[in-house]
Amino acid sequence: MNSKRVITGFAAAAMLLGFSSAAFADHPRYSRGAYDYAQVISATPIIRYVTVKQPVRECWEDVENYSVYHAPRGRAGSTLLGAVIGGVIGHQFGSGRGNDAATVAGSMIGAAIGSESGRKRYGSGYTTEHSRPVRRCETRYRSHREERIDGYDVLYRYKGQKYRTRMPYDPGRKLKVRVDIRPAG
């Protein structure tokens, strides 16, 4: 009984396979075609223009200006010099204990004058201006147009008939064509 089932299954499969082959025979994807060569009459490139941006690094020498701040020098020298000069002048006046008082007063006045003179002379510091060479660079983009070939419009002749197609490459003088022969009915 088991062998009858196996034989019946094989017979059914063979029938289905036969029907499916007949059904697909008319479909272009599954039909067998022959190949031949057609004469290429012309292959015209399809040209597209594109803009290409190219980075270009440009460098140059430049001059950079900068300032240097100089802090004020101490006014101690001016104050001390003023005190000495003031003391000498004050010592010229008075005698005895008055002479000592005049010397001290002259030193104090001279120190004040020297300190003020130093403040005016050196102020709150000063700046000096300088310059130095500096290399600067910048990236710019230069544009130019280029031709790009997007494919070819091909005109060819097969069995006296002219045909057109578009191809991604230039086929040369001959073009391989597929010829399908099927029953009309």
C-alpha atoms as a PDB file:
ATOM      1  CA  MET A   1       0.000   0.000   0.000  1.00  0.00           C
ATOM      2  CA  ASN A   2       2.847   2.302   0.770  1.00  0.00           C
ATOM      3  CA  SER A   3       4.429   1.835  -2.662  1.00  0.00           C
ATOM      4  CA  LYS A   4       1.125   2.834  -4.352  1.00  0.00           C
ATOM      5  CA  ARG A   5       1.209   6.168  -2.531  1.00  0.00           C
ATOM      6  CA  VAL A   6       4.793   6.817  -3.595  1.00  0.00           C
ATOM      7  CA  ILE A   7       4.033   6.048  -7.237  1.00  0.00           C
ATOM      8  CA  THR A   8       0.896   8.210  -7.161  1.00  0.00           C
ATOM      9  CA  GLY A   9       2.890  11.097  -5.625  1.00  0.00           C
ATOM     10  CA  PHE A  10       5.552  10.892  -8.324  1.00  0.00           C
ATOM     11  CA  ALA A  11       2.929  10.814 -11.059  1.00  0.00           C
ATOM     12  CA  ALA A  12       1.184  13.896  -9.650  1.00  0.00           C
ATOM     13  CA  ALA A  13       4.484  15.768  -9.364  1.00  0.00           C
ATOM     14  CA  ALA A  14       5.414  14.926 -12.948  1.00  0.00           C
ATOM     15  CA  MET A  15       2.066  16.216 -14.208  1.00  0.00           C
ATOM     16  CA  LEU A  16       2.383  19.470 -12.273  1.00  0.00           C
ATOM     17  CA  LEU A  17       5.901  19.954 -13.565  1.00  0.00           C
ATOM     18  CA  GLY A  18       4.724  19.407 -17.125  1.00  0.00           C
ATOM     19  CA  PHE A  19       1.900  21.943 -16.762  1.00  0.00           C
ATOM     20  CA  SER A  20       4.148  24.558 -15.193  1.00  0.00           C
ATOM     21  CA  SER A  21       6.722  24.193 -17.979  1.00  0.00           C
ATOM     22  CA  ALA A  22       4.038  24.757 -20.576  1.00  0.00           C
ATOM     23  CA  ALA A  23       2.737  27.794 -18.698  1.00  0.00           C
ATOM     24  CA  PHE A  24       6.165  29.423 -18.464  1.00  0.00           C
ATOM     25  CA  ALA A  25       7.191  28.618 -22.021  1.00  0.00           C
ATOM     26  CA  ASP A  26       5.452  31.745 -23.285  1.00  0.00           C
ATOM     27  CA  HIS A  27       6.944  34.035 -20.602  1.00  0.00           C
ATOM     28  CA  PRO A  28       9.924  36.060 -21.945  1.00  0.00           C
ATOM     29  CA  ARG A  29      11.931  35.500 -18.786  1.00  0.00           C
ATOM     30  CA  TYR A  30      11.806  31.726 -19.095  1.00  0.00           C
ATOM     31  CA  SER A  31      11.818  31.304 -22.866  1.00  0.00           C
ATOM     32  CA  ARG A  32      15.011  30.395 -24.593  1.00  0.00           C
ATOM     33  CA  GLY A  33      16.249  32.962 -27.056  1.00  0.00           C
ATOM     34  CA  ALA A  34      18.954  32.987 -29.645  1.00  0.00           C
ATOM     35  CA  TYR A  35      21.657  35.613 -29.936  1.00  0.00           C
ATOM     36  CA  ASP A  36      22.850  37.438 -33.014  1.00  0.00           C
ATOM     37  CA  TYR A  37      24.760  40.616 -33.861  1.00  0.00           C
ATOM     38  CA  ALA A  38      23.344  43.874 -35.200  1.00  0.00           C
ATOM     39  CA  GLN A  39      25.280  46.596 -36.980  1.00  0.00           C
ATOM     40  CA  VAL A  40      25.675  49.808 -34.939  1.00  0.00           C
ATOM     41  CA  ILE A  41      24.879  52.868 -37.042  1.00  0.00           C
ATOM     42  CA  SER A  42      25.686  55.459 -34.368  1.00  0.00           C
ATOM     43  CA  ALA A  43      26.425  55.747 -30.669  1.00  0.00           C
ATOM     44  CA  THR A  44      25.890  59.309 -29.443  1.00  0.00           C
ATOM     45  CA  PRO A  45      27.170  60.136 -25.962  1.00  0.00           C
ATOM     46  CA  ILE A  46      24.643  61.620 -23.537  1.00  0.00           C
ATOM     47  CA  ILE A  47      26.598  64.464 -21.959  1.00  0.00           C
ATOM     48  CA  ARG A  48      25.804  66.116 -18.652  1.00  0.00           C
ATOM     49  CA  TYR A  49      27.710  69.133 -17.346  1.00  0.00           C
ATOM     50  CA  VAL A  50      28.576  69.233 -13.664  1.00  0.00           C
ATOM     51  CA  THR A  51      30.215  71.903 -11.534  1.00  0.00           C
ATOM     52  CA  VAL A  52      33.137  70.575  -9.543  1.00  0.00           C
ATOM     53  CA  LYS A  53      34.403  72.500  -6.512  1.00  0.00           C
ATOM     54  CA  GLN A  54      38.043  71.946  -5.680  1.00  0.00           C
ATOM     55  CA  PRO A  55      39.570  73.135  -2.382  1.00  0.00           C
ATOM     56  CA  VAL A  56      42.696  75.274  -2.787  1.00  0.00           C
ATOM     57  CA  ARG A  57      44.790  76.302   0.220  1.00  0.00           C
ATOM     58  CA  GLU A  58      46.259  79.777  -0.171  1.00  0.00           C
ATOM     59  CA  CYS A  59      48.926  81.081   2.220  1.00  0.00           C
ATOM     60  CA  TRP A  60      50.626  84.467   2.485  1.00  0.00           C
ATOM     61  CA  GLU A  61      52.900  86.452   4.758  1.00  0.00           C
ATOM     62  CA  ASP A  62      51.209  89.178   6.757  1.00  0.00           C
ATOM     63  CA  VAL A  63      52.307  91.677   9.394  1.00  0.00           C
ATOM     64  CA  GLU A  64      50.715  91.476  12.813  1.00  0.00           C
ATOM     65  CA  ASN A  65      50.813  94.507  15.101  1.00  0.00           C
ATOM     66  CA  TYR A  66      50.825  94.037  18.853  1.00  0.00           C
ATOM     67  CA  SER A  67      51.292  96.156  21.971  1.00  0.00           C
ATOM     68  CA  VAL A  68      53.482  95.488  24.977  1.00  0.00           C
ATOM     69  CA  TYR A  69      52.435  97.038  28.275  1.00  0.00           C
ATOM     70  CA  HIS A  70      55.206  98.173  30.597  1.00  0.00           C
ATOM     71  CA  ALA A  71      54.191  98.516  34.229  1.00  0.00           C
ATOM     72  CA  PRO A  72      55.217 101.736  35.978  1.00  0.00           C
ATOM     73  CA  ARG A  73      58.570 101.652  37.634  1.00  0.00           C
ATOM     74  CA  GLY A  74      58.718 102.366  41.295  1.00  0.00           C
ATOM     75  CA  ARG A  75      58.762 106.027  42.311  1.00  0.00           C
ATOM     76  CA  ALA A  76      61.068 105.313  45.220  1.00  0.00           C
ATOM     77  CA  GLY A  77      64.070 106.751  43.366  1.00  0.00           C
ATOM     78  CA  SER A  78      62.298 110.052  42.661  1.00  0.00           C
ATOM     79  CA  THR A  79      61.026 110.255  46.239  1.00  0.00           C
ATOM     80  CA  LEU A  80      64.466 109.552  47.724  1.00  0.00           C
ATOM     81  CA  LEU A  81      66.200 112.047  45.443  1.00  0.00           C
ATOM     82  CA  GLY A  82      63.592 114.699  46.305  1.00  0.00           C
ATOM     83  CA  ALA A  83      64.093 114.050  50.032  1.00  0.00           C
ATOM     84  CA  VAL A  84      67.899 114.451  49.764  1.00  0.00           C
ATOM     85  CA  ILE A  85      67.674 117.641  47.713  1.00  0.00           C
ATOM     86  CA  GLY A  86      64.966 119.026  50.001  1.00  0.00           C
ATOM     87  CA  GLY A  87      67.054 118.163  53.071  1.00  0.00           C
ATOM     88  CA  VAL A  88      70.122 119.939  51.655  1.00  0.00           C
ATOM     89  CA  ILE A  89      68.092 123.043  50.861  1.00  0.00           C
ATOM     90  CA  GLY A  90      66.345 122.959  54.252  1.00  0.00           C
ATOM     91  CA  HIS A  91      69.704 122.609  55.999  1.00  0.00           C
ATOM     92  CA  GLN A  92      70.712 125.992  54.542  1.00  0.00           C
ATOM     93  CA  PHE A  93      68.068 127.728  56.615  1.00  0.00           C
ATOM     94  CA  GLY A  94      67.967 128.100  60.390  1.00  0.00           C
ATOM     95  CA  SER A  95      70.582 127.439  63.029  1.00  0.00           C
ATOM     96  CA  GLY A  96      70.801 125.117  66.032  1.00  0.00           C
ATOM     97  CA  ARG A  97      67.644 123.177  66.686  1.00  0.00           C
ATOM     98  CA  GLY A  98      65.889 125.236  64.009  1.00  0.00           C
ATOM     99  CA  ASN A  99      68.413 123.913  61.539  1.00  0.00           C
ATOM    100  CA  ASP A 100      67.399 120.312  62.286  1.00  0.00           C
ATOM    101  CA  ALA A 101      63.716 121.207  61.934  1.00  0.00           C
ATOM    102  CA  ALA A 102      64.397 123.009  58.622  1.00  0.00           C
ATOM    103  CA  THR A 103      66.347 119.969  57.330  1.00  0.00           C
ATOM    104  CA  VAL A 104      63.491 117.580  58.264  1.00  0.00           C
ATOM    105  CA  ALA A 105      60.880 119.916  56.760  1.00  0.00           C
ATOM    106  CA  GLY A 106      62.979 120.311  53.574  1.00  0.00           C
ATOM    107  CA  SER A 107      63.362 116.515  53.306  1.00  0.00           C
ATOM    108  CA  MET A 108      59.614 115.986  53.676  1.00  0.00           C
ATOM    109  CA  ILE A 109      58.726 118.671  51.148  1.00  0.00           C
ATOM    110  CA  GLY A 110      61.422 117.388  48.739  1.00  0.00           C
ATOM    111  CA  ALA A 111      60.158 113.806  49.100  1.00  0.00           C
ATOM    112  CA  ALA A 112      56.587 114.918  48.273  1.00  0.00           C
ATOM    113  CA  ILE A 113      57.767 116.916  45.253  1.00  0.00           C
ATOM    114  CA  GLY A 114      59.970 114.005  44.058  1.00  0.00           C
ATOM    115  CA  SER A 115      57.124 111.510  44.458  1.00  0.00           C
ATOM    116  CA  GLU A 116      54.723 113.711  42.472  1.00  0.00           C
ATOM    117  CA  SER A 117      57.351 114.266  39.797  1.00  0.00           C
ATOM    118  CA  GLY A 118      57.874 110.483  39.497  1.00  0.00           C
ATOM    119  CA  ARG A 119      54.127 109.872  39.211  1.00  0.00           C
ATOM    120  CA  LYS A 120      53.826 112.415  36.405  1.00  0.00           C
ATOM    121  CA  ARG A 121      56.878 111.081  34.618  1.00  0.00           C
ATOM    122  CA  TYR A 122      56.061 107.358  34.793  1.00  0.00           C
ATOM    123  CA  GLY A 123      52.273 107.649  35.098  1.00  0.00           C
ATOM    124  CA  SER A 124      50.338 104.374  35.126  1.00  0.00           C
ATOM    125  CA  GLY A 125      52.737 102.564  32.824  1.00  0.00           C
ATOM    126  CA  TYR A 126      53.086 102.757  29.067  1.00  0.00           C
ATOM    127  CA  THR A 127      52.775 100.600  25.973  1.00  0.00           C
ATOM    128  CA  THR A 128      55.072 100.141  23.027  1.00  0.00           C
ATOM    129  CA  GLU A 129      53.845  99.126  19.576  1.00  0.00           C
ATOM    130  CA  HIS A 130      55.602  96.309  17.715  1.00  0.00           C
ATOM    131  CA  SER A 131      55.028  94.229  14.579  1.00  0.00           C
ATOM    132  CA  ARG A 132      56.059  90.744  13.491  1.00  0.00           C
ATOM    133  CA  PRO A 133      55.617  88.627  10.360  1.00  0.00           C
ATOM    134  CA  VAL A 134      52.832  86.031  10.501  1.00  0.00           C
ATOM    135  CA  ARG A 135      51.940  83.274   8.011  1.00  0.00           C
ATOM    136  CA  ARG A 136      48.201  83.150   7.340  1.00  0.00           C
ATOM    137  CA  CYS A 137      46.371  80.474   5.354  1.00  0.00           C
ATOM    138  CA  GLU A 138      42.838  80.140   4.037  1.00  0.00           C
ATOM    139  CA  THR A 139      41.011  77.423   2.121  1.00  0.00           C
ATOM    140  CA  ARG A 140      39.009  78.666  -0.830  1.00  0.00           C
ATOM    141  CA  TYR A 141      37.064  76.732  -3.405  1.00  0.00           C
ATOM    142  CA  ARG A 142      37.566  77.066  -7.124  1.00  0.00           C
ATOM    143  CA  SER A 143      34.803  75.823  -9.400  1.00  0.00           C
ATOM    144  CA  HIS A 144      35.043  74.493 -12.906  1.00  0.00           C
ATOM    145  CA  ARG A 145      32.660  72.676 -15.217  1.00  0.00           C
ATOM    146  CA  GLU A 146      33.288  69.153 -16.420  1.00  0.00           C
ATOM    147  CA  GLU A 147      31.568  66.930 -18.935  1.00  0.00           C
ATOM    148  CA  ARG A 148      30.236  63.611 -17.690  1.00  0.00           C
ATOM    149  CA  ILE A 149      28.947  60.903 -20.014  1.00  0.00           C
ATOM    150  CA  ASP A 150      25.714  59.423 -18.649  1.00  0.00           C
ATOM    151  CA  GLY A 151      25.374  56.793 -21.371  1.00  0.00           C
ATOM    152  CA  TYR A 152      24.918  56.439 -25.125  1.00  0.00           C
ATOM    153  CA  ASP A 153      21.948  56.717 -27.460  1.00  0.00           C
ATOM    154  CA  VAL A 154      22.567  53.808 -29.828  1.00  0.00           C
ATOM    155  CA  LEU A 155      21.007  53.446 -33.282  1.00  0.00           C
ATOM    156  CA  TYR A 156      21.449  49.972 -34.779  1.00  0.00           C
ATOM    157  CA  ARG A 157      20.189  47.912 -37.715  1.00  0.00           C
ATOM    158  CA  TYR A 158      19.043  44.313 -37.487  1.00  0.00           C
ATOM    159  CA  LYS A 159      17.584  42.409 -40.469  1.00  0.00           C
ATOM    160  CA  GLY A 160      16.967  45.664 -42.350  1.00  0.00           C
ATOM    161  CA  GLN A 161      15.080  47.336 -39.471  1.00  0.00           C
ATOM    162  CA  LYS A 162      16.451  50.255 -37.436  1.00  0.00           C
ATOM    163  CA  TYR A 163      16.184  50.247 -33.642  1.00  0.00           C
ATOM    164  CA  ARG A 164      17.162  52.626 -30.863  1.00  0.00           C
ATOM    165  CA  THR A 165      18.278  51.918 -27.335  1.00  0.00           C
ATOM    166  CA  ARG A 166      20.125  53.619 -24.513  1.00  0.00           C
ATOM    167  CA  MET A 167      23.225  51.904 -23.111  1.00  0.00           C
ATOM    168  CA  PRO A 168      25.665  52.702 -20.288  1.00  0.00           C
ATOM    169  CA  TYR A 169      28.668  52.151 -22.618  1.00  0.00           C
ATOM    170  CA  ASP A 170      29.652  52.582 -26.276  1.00  0.00           C
ATOM    171  CA  PRO A 171      28.944  49.179 -27.886  1.00  0.00           C
ATOM    172  CA  GLY A 172      31.426  49.563 -30.752  1.00  0.00           C
ATOM    173  CA  ARG A 173      30.644  48.501 -34.334  1.00  0.00           C
ATOM    174  CA  LYS A 174      28.502  45.481 -33.452  1.00  0.00           C
ATOM    175  CA  LEU A 175      25.825  44.980 -30.826  1.00  0.00           C
ATOM    176  CA  LYS A 176      24.850  41.578 -29.453  1.00  0.00           C
ATOM    177  CA  VAL A 177      21.056  41.232 -29.584  1.00  0.00           C
ATOM    178  CA  ARG A 178      18.714  38.582 -28.244  1.00  0.00           C
ATOM    179  CA  VAL A 179      16.285  37.115 -30.738  1.00  0.00           C
ATOM    180  CA  ASP A 180      13.168  35.421 -29.352  1.00  0.00           C
ATOM    181  CA  ILE A 181      11.243  33.149 -31.661  1.00  0.00           C
ATOM    182  CA  ARG A 182       7.831  32.110 -30.364  1.00  0.00           C
ATOM    183  CA  PRO A 183       4.680  30.796 -31.916  1.00  0.00           C
ATOM    184  CA  ALA A 184       2.177  33.524 -32.685  1.00  0.00           C
ATOM    185  CA  GLY A 185      -0.850  31.457 -31.738  1.00  0.00           C
END
